[in-house]
């Protein structure tokens, strides 16, 4: 899994799972001494861009609240940005990103969390399409 995909999935992962895995790494590993917070969690706004589904044109939907954080573990940097104002989870997600770069065993556990998140997203999208399918209108041509 590449870093862009990992940070995307960590941003969409459930808060409790992100925090729990980060706490596990901090308690079970000797990384706390090597952990440096480069950018503490800060709340801000970003412009949300979406793509219109018919013509595929991008447009600005509006501003959304986000929280970002950046950390380093023994020189391995981790970064996260999450929707909302949950500082603790943003910091935990940045820690998980750094852990994935720092240690292959931790990277496997982070990848498992990301895979679980990707499965949930896919299931949600399938469910949404199933609901929308019931609203489809079939047109007949008249001769």
XYZ file of C-alpha atoms in Angstrom, residues 4-139:
136
model
C -1.116 8.328 -0.325
C -3.620 5.497 -0.098
C -2.656 4.802 3.530
C -3.198 8.413 4.628
C -6.476 8.529 2.694
C -7.747 5.428 4.502
C -6.463 6.579 7.900
C -8.462 9.776 7.368
C -11.589 7.667 6.799
C -10.957 5.054 9.520
C -13.101 4.916 12.612
C -11.726 7.201 15.325
C -11.783 4.591 18.062
C -9.819 2.080 15.994
C -7.169 4.640 15.026
C -6.675 5.786 18.625
C -6.634 2.223 19.968
C -3.939 1.051 17.540
C -1.831 4.157 18.230
C -2.117 3.592 21.979
C -1.102 -0.034 21.495
C 2.026 1.030 19.611
C 2.915 3.588 22.271
C 2.463 1.138 25.146
C 4.006 -1.969 23.586
C 6.916 -0.440 21.714
C 9.819 1.726 22.708
C 8.849 4.495 20.301
C 7.666 7.043 22.873
C 11.254 8.212 23.489
C 11.835 8.715 19.770
C 8.488 10.395 19.079
C 8.571 14.098 18.192
C 5.493 16.158 17.401
C 6.436 18.357 14.462
C 3.049 20.006 14.021
C 0.612 19.548 16.909
C -3.004 18.940 15.921
C -4.465 22.127 14.544
C -7.982 22.786 13.360
C -8.593 24.700 10.156
C -10.745 24.907 7.074
C -10.160 23.585 3.559
C -12.166 24.079 0.399
C -13.975 20.879 -0.555
C -13.934 20.149 -4.250
C -16.324 17.655 -5.804
C -16.833 16.354 -9.314
C -20.241 16.637 -10.932
C -21.207 13.097 -12.050
C -22.625 13.817 -15.529
C -20.155 16.203 -17.145
C -17.365 15.267 -14.700
C -16.593 18.938 -14.002
C -15.075 19.967 -10.685
C -16.624 22.644 -8.520
C -16.157 24.039 -5.014
C -18.830 22.733 -2.678
C -17.773 24.771 0.341
C -15.358 24.856 3.235
C -15.087 21.990 5.710
C -13.453 21.790 9.134
C -10.355 19.575 9.281
C -7.637 18.736 11.787
C -4.073 18.020 10.733
C -0.998 16.815 12.583
C 2.554 15.746 11.827
C 4.979 13.651 13.874
C 8.349 11.928 13.483
C 9.689 8.701 14.945
C 13.462 8.390 14.695
C 13.385 10.593 11.595
C 10.446 8.801 9.937
C 7.721 11.369 9.403
C 3.994 10.753 9.647
C 1.222 13.060 8.563
C -2.571 13.068 8.835
C -5.552 15.235 8.057
C -9.057 14.255 9.127
C -12.456 15.856 8.719
C -13.780 17.442 11.888
C -12.121 18.783 15.000
C -10.906 15.581 16.692
C -7.330 16.503 17.619
C -6.565 13.217 19.388
C -7.509 11.064 16.405
C -5.615 13.273 13.941
C -2.478 12.942 16.081
C -3.029 9.171 16.357
C -3.418 8.868 12.573
C -0.165 10.798 12.047
C 1.518 8.461 14.521
C 0.228 5.408 12.610
C 1.547 6.846 9.349
C 4.978 7.318 10.921
C 4.856 3.839 12.476
C 4.138 2.331 9.070
C 7.318 3.949 7.752
C 9.349 3.110 10.856
C 8.685 -0.623 11.359
C 7.456 -3.379 9.022
C 5.524 -5.207 11.766
C 3.673 -2.021 12.677
C 3.186 -1.319 8.958
C 1.371 -4.659 8.630
C -1.002 -3.749 11.465
C -1.664 -0.309 9.982
C -2.298 -1.938 6.584
C -4.820 -4.301 8.212
C -6.701 -1.315 9.630
C -6.592 0.408 6.234
C -7.830 -2.731 4.457
C -10.723 -2.996 6.912
C -11.586 0.652 6.262
C -11.454 0.118 2.485
C -13.822 -2.859 2.824
C -16.249 -0.758 4.873
C -16.175 2.050 2.331
C -16.817 -0.385 -0.534
C -19.710 -1.983 1.356
C -21.222 1.433 2.084
C -20.950 2.397 -1.582
C -22.579 -0.875 -2.707
C -25.383 -0.330 -0.217
C -25.921 3.218 -1.419
C -26.065 2.095 -5.047
C -28.566 -0.628 -4.152
C -30.815 2.007 -2.568
C -30.477 4.272 -5.601
C -31.168 1.436 -8.017
C -34.717 1.164 -6.699
C -35.349 4.748 -7.846
C -34.281 4.153 -11.475
C -36.832 5.157 -14.078
C -37.172 3.059 -17.242
C -38.468 4.904 -20.300
